[in-house]
Amino acid sequence: MYHSQLHPLQIDPTTGEPFLRLPAPLQNIIITPPRLSDGASIVPILNDNAVCRWLQGPPYPYLPSHAESWLAAAKNDSDVILNELERASKDGPLKIIDACPVRILRETNANGPDTFLGDIFLHRCQYPYEEPTTKQELSAENARKEVGDPTIVWCIGDYLASSHHGRGIMSTALKTLLTAWAIPRMGVRRIRAETFRGNVGSVRVFEKNGFVLEKTVDHGEVTTSGKRIDGAHILWWEYK
Ligand SMILES: CC(C)(COP(=O)(O)OP(=O)(O)OC[C@H]1O[C@@H](n2cnc3c(N)ncnc32)[C@H](O)[C@@H]1OP(=O)(O)O)[C@@H](O)C(=O)NCCC(=O)NCCS
């Protein structure tokens, strides 16, 4: 039977862009691929202390040039996945794939362009809080696993504009991403989530989605905003 290998992504009829829509009452929030025009929205969010103090990855201060190079790479990653799905057989089974082509949260507006809100993405775990040798061994072993291997350990990165914190958006976005794409289309079965110690909101987002706190490790970190965070919460999720 003919089907779209993009299932269950929807397609915007005007732009052709694939997207996932959050369920009601958050149906005005969609998850799409990155757009090269997102830079002007990303820069203020990633310089906002309420966001960047909890993120290890992005540089601080976050400059337009950082956004430009990040967007080029992230959009290319998404395009590679979309092209792979485009080439896959339309009458074979839905292809299991190693990533999600949509990741950017946007608020749709009836009378104008949508608003960039944040990012949520899955990647193979790199064990940042293990001792260097263990970290290297575990990461390499995890990276070697075949696409769809149920023993792959995944990790999640996310952030949301502070103007929209506390409305249930990230909890629902995580649930949507897991049930619509990560579980059925990537074969995700195990996730290890890591958040800096004291990031109560992030821990709650994970707990509300069935993650269980395993431990809190002591580990001095200098975050992107130059603050030292002494430790991280490690949570696990297993597919049931
Ligand atoms: C963490 C973050 C993604 C949460 O997104 P969000 O959409 O605001 O979260 P939700 O509204 O879905 O809230 C989930 C739960 O956390 C609670 N919560 C959210 N922010 C909180 C905060 N700062 N302090 C305490 N609780 C908080 C909510 O009350 C809710 O719990 P409840 O349903 O039991 O009341 C967002 O705050 C953020 O972007 N923070 C900065 C970046 C970051 O920390 N990223 C994660 C890195 S691991």
Coordinates of C-alpha atoms and ligand atoms in Angstrom, one line a residue:
M1 CA 0.0 0.0 0.0
Y2 CA 1.3 3.5 -0.9
H3 CA 2.1 5.7 2.1
S4 CA 4.3 8.6 3.0
Q5 CA 7.6 7.7 4.7
L6 CA 7.1 11.0 6.6
H7 CA 4.2 9.5 8.6
P8 CA 3.0 10.9 11.0
L9 CA 4.4 14.3 10.1
Q10 CA 1.9 16.6 8.4
I11 CA 2.9 18.8 5.5
D12 CA 2.2 22.6 5.4
P13 CA 0.3 22.9 2.1
T14 CA 1.7 26.4 1.4
T15 CA 5.4 25.9 2.2
G16 CA 5.7 22.1 1.9
E17 CA 7.4 22.1 5.3
P18 CA 6.8 18.9 7.4
F19 CA 5.6 19.4 11.0
L20 CA 4.2 17.8 14.1
R21 CA 1.4 19.5 15.9
L22 CA 1.0 19.4 19.7
P23 CA -2.5 18.2 20.9
A24 CA -5.2 20.5 22.3
P25 CA -5.1 22.8 24.1
L26 CA -1.6 23.5 22.7
Q27 CA -2.6 22.9 19.1
N28 CA -1.2 26.3 18.1
I29 CA 2.3 24.9 18.8
I30 CA 4.1 23.0 16.0
I31 CA 7.5 21.3 15.7
T32 CA 9.2 21.9 12.4
P33 CA 12.7 21.7 10.8
P34 CA 15.1 24.6 11.5
R35 CA 14.8 27.6 9.1
L36 CA 17.8 29.6 8.0
S37 CA 15.8 32.7 9.0
D38 CA 15.6 31.6 12.7
G39 CA 18.8 33.4 13.7
A40 CA 17.3 36.7 14.8
S41 CA 14.9 34.8 17.2
I42 CA 17.5 32.4 18.6
V43 CA 20.0 35.0 19.6
P44 CA 18.0 36.8 22.3
I45 CA 16.7 33.5 23.7
L46 CA 20.2 32.0 24.1
N47 CA 21.4 35.2 25.8
D48 CA 18.5 35.1 28.3
N49 CA 19.9 34.1 31.7
A50 CA 16.7 32.1 32.5
V51 CA 17.5 29.9 29.5
C52 CA 21.3 29.8 28.9
R53 CA 22.2 29.3 32.6
W54 CA 20.9 25.7 32.2
L55 CA 22.6 24.9 28.9
Q56 CA 26.1 23.6 28.5
G57 CA 26.3 23.6 24.7
P58 CA 25.7 27.0 23.2
P59 CA 28.5 29.6 23.6
Y60 CA 27.9 32.8 25.7
P61 CA 27.4 35.5 24.7
Y62 CA 25.5 33.9 21.8
L63 CA 26.2 35.9 18.6
P64 CA 24.4 36.1 15.3
S65 CA 27.4 34.3 13.7
H66 CA 26.9 31.4 16.2
A67 CA 23.2 31.1 15.1
E68 CA 24.2 31.3 11.4
S69 CA 26.6 28.4 11.6
W70 CA 24.4 26.3 13.9
L71 CA 21.4 26.8 11.7
A72 CA 23.3 25.8 8.5
A73 CA 24.4 22.5 10.2
A74 CA 21.0 21.8 11.9
K75 CA 19.1 22.5 8.7
N76 CA 21.4 20.2 6.7
D77 CA 21.0 17.4 9.3
S78 CA 17.2 17.7 8.9
D79 CA 17.5 17.8 5.0
V80 CA 19.6 14.7 5.0
I81 CA 16.9 12.8 7.0
L82 CA 14.1 14.1 4.8
N83 CA 16.0 13.1 1.6
E84 CA 16.6 9.6 3.0
L85 CA 12.9 9.2 3.8
E86 CA 12.0 10.6 0.3
R87 CA 14.2 8.0 -1.3
A88 CA 12.8 5.1 0.8
S89 CA 10.2 2.8 -0.7
K90 CA 6.6 4.0 -0.6
D91 CA 5.2 0.5 -0.5
G92 CA 7.6 -1.1 2.0
P93 CA 7.3 -0.8 5.7
L94 CA 7.9 2.6 7.4
K95 CA 11.7 3.1 7.5
I96 CA 13.4 3.2 10.9
I97 CA 15.7 6.2 10.9
D98 CA 18.4 7.6 13.3
A99 CA 17.0 11.1 13.9
C100 CA 14.0 13.3 13.8
P101 CA 13.7 15.9 11.0
V102 CA 11.6 18.3 13.1
R103 CA 12.9 19.9 16.3
I104 CA 12.0 23.6 16.4
L105 CA 9.0 24.7 18.5
R106 CA 6.9 27.5 16.9
E107 CA 3.7 29.2 17.9
T108 CA 1.4 29.7 14.9
N109 CA -0.4 33.0 14.6
A110 CA -3.7 33.4 12.6
N111 CA -2.7 36.7 11.2
G112 CA 0.9 36.5 10.6
P113 CA 4.2 34.6 10.6
D114 CA 4.7 32.0 13.4
T115 CA 7.0 32.7 16.4
F116 CA 10.1 30.8 17.2
L117 CA 9.8 29.3 20.7
G118 CA 12.7 26.8 21.2
D119 CA 14.2 23.5 20.4
I120 CA 13.9 19.9 21.3
F121 CA 16.1 17.1 19.9
L122 CA 17.3 13.6 20.5
H123 CA 20.9 12.4 20.0
R124 CA 22.9 9.4 21.0
C125 CA 24.1 9.7 24.6
Q126 CA 27.8 10.8 25.1
Y127 CA 27.9 10.2 28.8
P128 CA 29.2 13.7 29.8
Y129 CA 29.2 12.9 33.5
E130 CA 31.3 9.7 33.4
E131 CA 35.1 9.5 34.0
P132 CA 37.0 10.3 30.8
T133 CA 37.9 6.7 29.9
T134 CA 34.4 5.3 30.7
K135 CA 32.8 8.2 28.8
Q136 CA 34.9 7.5 25.7
E137 CA 34.2 3.7 25.8
L138 CA 30.5 4.0 26.4
S139 CA 30.1 6.8 23.8
A140 CA 32.0 4.9 21.2
E141 CA 30.0 1.7 21.9
N142 CA 26.7 3.7 21.7
A143 CA 27.7 5.4 18.5
R144 CA 28.6 2.0 16.8
K145 CA 25.2 0.5 17.3
E146 CA 23.0 -0.1 14.2
V147 CA 20.1 2.2 13.4
G148 CA 17.1 1.1 15.4
D149 CA 19.0 -1.0 17.9
P150 CA 16.8 -1.0 21.0
T151 CA 19.9 -0.9 23.3
I152 CA 21.0 2.5 22.0
V153 CA 21.0 5.1 24.8
W154 CA 19.5 8.4 23.7
C155 CA 19.8 11.8 25.3
I156 CA 17.5 14.9 25.0
G157 CA 18.3 18.5 24.6
D158 CA 15.7 21.2 24.9
Y159 CA 15.0 24.9 25.6
L160 CA 12.1 27.2 25.4
A161 CA 11.8 31.0 25.3
S162 CA 11.3 32.3 28.9
S163 CA 8.1 34.2 27.7
H164 CA 6.5 30.8 27.4
H165 CA 7.8 28.9 30.4
G166 CA 5.3 27.2 32.8
R167 CA 2.5 26.6 30.2
G168 CA 3.0 22.9 29.8
I169 CA 4.6 23.3 26.4
M170 CA 7.8 21.3 26.8
S171 CA 6.1 18.5 28.7
T172 CA 3.7 18.1 25.9
A173 CA 6.3 18.6 23.2
L174 CA 8.4 15.8 24.7
K175 CA 5.4 13.5 24.9
T176 CA 4.5 14.3 21.3
L177 CA 8.1 13.7 20.0
L178 CA 8.4 10.4 21.8
T179 CA 5.0 8.9 20.8
A180 CA 4.8 10.3 17.3
W181 CA 8.4 9.9 16.1
A182 CA 11.1 8.6 18.5
I183 CA 9.4 5.4 19.5
P184 CA 7.8 4.3 16.2
R185 CA 10.2 5.9 13.7
M186 CA 13.6 5.8 15.5
G187 CA 13.1 2.7 17.6
V188 CA 14.0 4.7 20.7
R189 CA 13.7 2.4 23.8
R190 CA 16.1 3.9 26.4
I191 CA 16.8 7.5 27.2
R192 CA 19.3 9.0 29.7
A193 CA 18.4 12.6 30.5
E194 CA 20.9 14.9 32.2
T195 CA 20.1 18.3 33.7
F196 CA 22.1 20.6 35.9
R197 CA 21.5 20.2 39.6
G198 CA 18.7 22.5 40.6
N199 CA 16.9 22.6 37.2
V200 CA 13.6 21.8 38.8
G201 CA 11.6 22.7 35.7
S202 CA 13.6 20.4 33.5
V203 CA 13.5 17.5 36.0
R204 CA 9.7 17.9 36.2
V205 CA 9.3 17.8 32.4
F206 CA 11.1 14.5 32.3
E207 CA 9.3 13.0 35.4
K208 CA 5.9 13.9 33.9
N209 CA 6.9 11.8 30.9
G210 CA 7.8 8.7 32.9
F211 CA 11.5 9.4 33.5
V212 CA 12.9 8.2 36.9
L213 CA 15.6 10.0 38.7
E214 CA 18.6 7.7 39.1
K215 CA 21.0 9.9 40.9
T216 CA 22.5 13.3 41.3
V217 CA 26.2 13.5 40.6
D218 CA 28.7 16.0 41.9
H219 CA 30.5 17.5 39.0
G220 CA 31.7 21.1 38.7
E221 CA 30.5 22.6 35.5
V222 CA 31.0 26.0 34.1
T223 CA 27.8 26.7 32.1
T224 CA 27.5 29.0 29.0
S225 CA 26.7 32.0 31.2
G226 CA 29.8 31.5 33.3
K227 CA 28.0 30.1 36.3
R228 CA 29.3 27.1 38.2
I229 CA 26.8 24.4 38.7
D230 CA 28.0 21.7 41.0
G231 CA 26.3 18.6 39.8
A232 CA 23.7 17.0 37.5
H233 CA 20.6 15.0 37.9
I234 CA 20.6 11.8 35.8
L235 CA 17.2 10.4 34.9
W236 CA 16.2 7.3 32.9
W237 CA 13.3 6.4 30.7
E238 CA 12.6 2.9 29.4
Y239 CA 10.0 1.9 26.8
K240 CA 7.1 -0.1 28.3
Ligands
LIG1 C1 13.0 23.4 31.4 C2 12.1 24.0 30.4 C3 12.4 23.3 29.0 C4 10.7 23.6 30.8 O1 9.8 24.0 29.8 P1 8.3 24.4 30.2 O2 7.4 24.4 29.0 O3 8.3 25.7 30.9 O4 7.8 23.3 31.2 P2 6.3 22.9 31.5 O5 5.5 24.1 31.5 O6 6.0 21.7 30.7 O7 6.5 22.5 33.1 C5 6.7 21.2 33.5 C6 6.7 21.1 35.0 O8 7.8 21.8 35.5 C7 7.4 22.8 36.4 N1 8.3 23.9 36.2 C8 8.6 24.5 35.0 N2 9.5 25.5 35.2 C9 9.8 25.5 36.6 C10 10.7 26.2 37.4 N3 11.5 27.1 36.9 N4 10.7 25.9 38.7 C11 9.9 25.0 39.2 N5 9.0 24.2 38.5 C12 9.0 24.5 37.2 C13 5.9 23.1 36.0 O9 5.2 23.7 37.1 C14 5.4 21.8 35.6 O10 5.2 21.0 36.7 P3 3.7 20.6 37.2 O11 2.9 20.2 36.0 O12 3.9 19.6 38.2 O13 3.2 21.9 37.8 C15 12.2 25.5 30.3 O14 12.0 26.0 31.6 C16 13.5 26.0 29.8 O15 13.7 26.2 28.6 N6 14.5 26.2 30.7 C17 15.8 26.7 30.3 C18 16.6 25.7 29.5 C19 16.6 24.3 30.1 O16 16.6 24.2 31.3 N7 16.6 23.3 29.3 C20 16.7 21.9 29.7 C21 18.2 21.6 29.8 S1 18.4 19.9 30.4

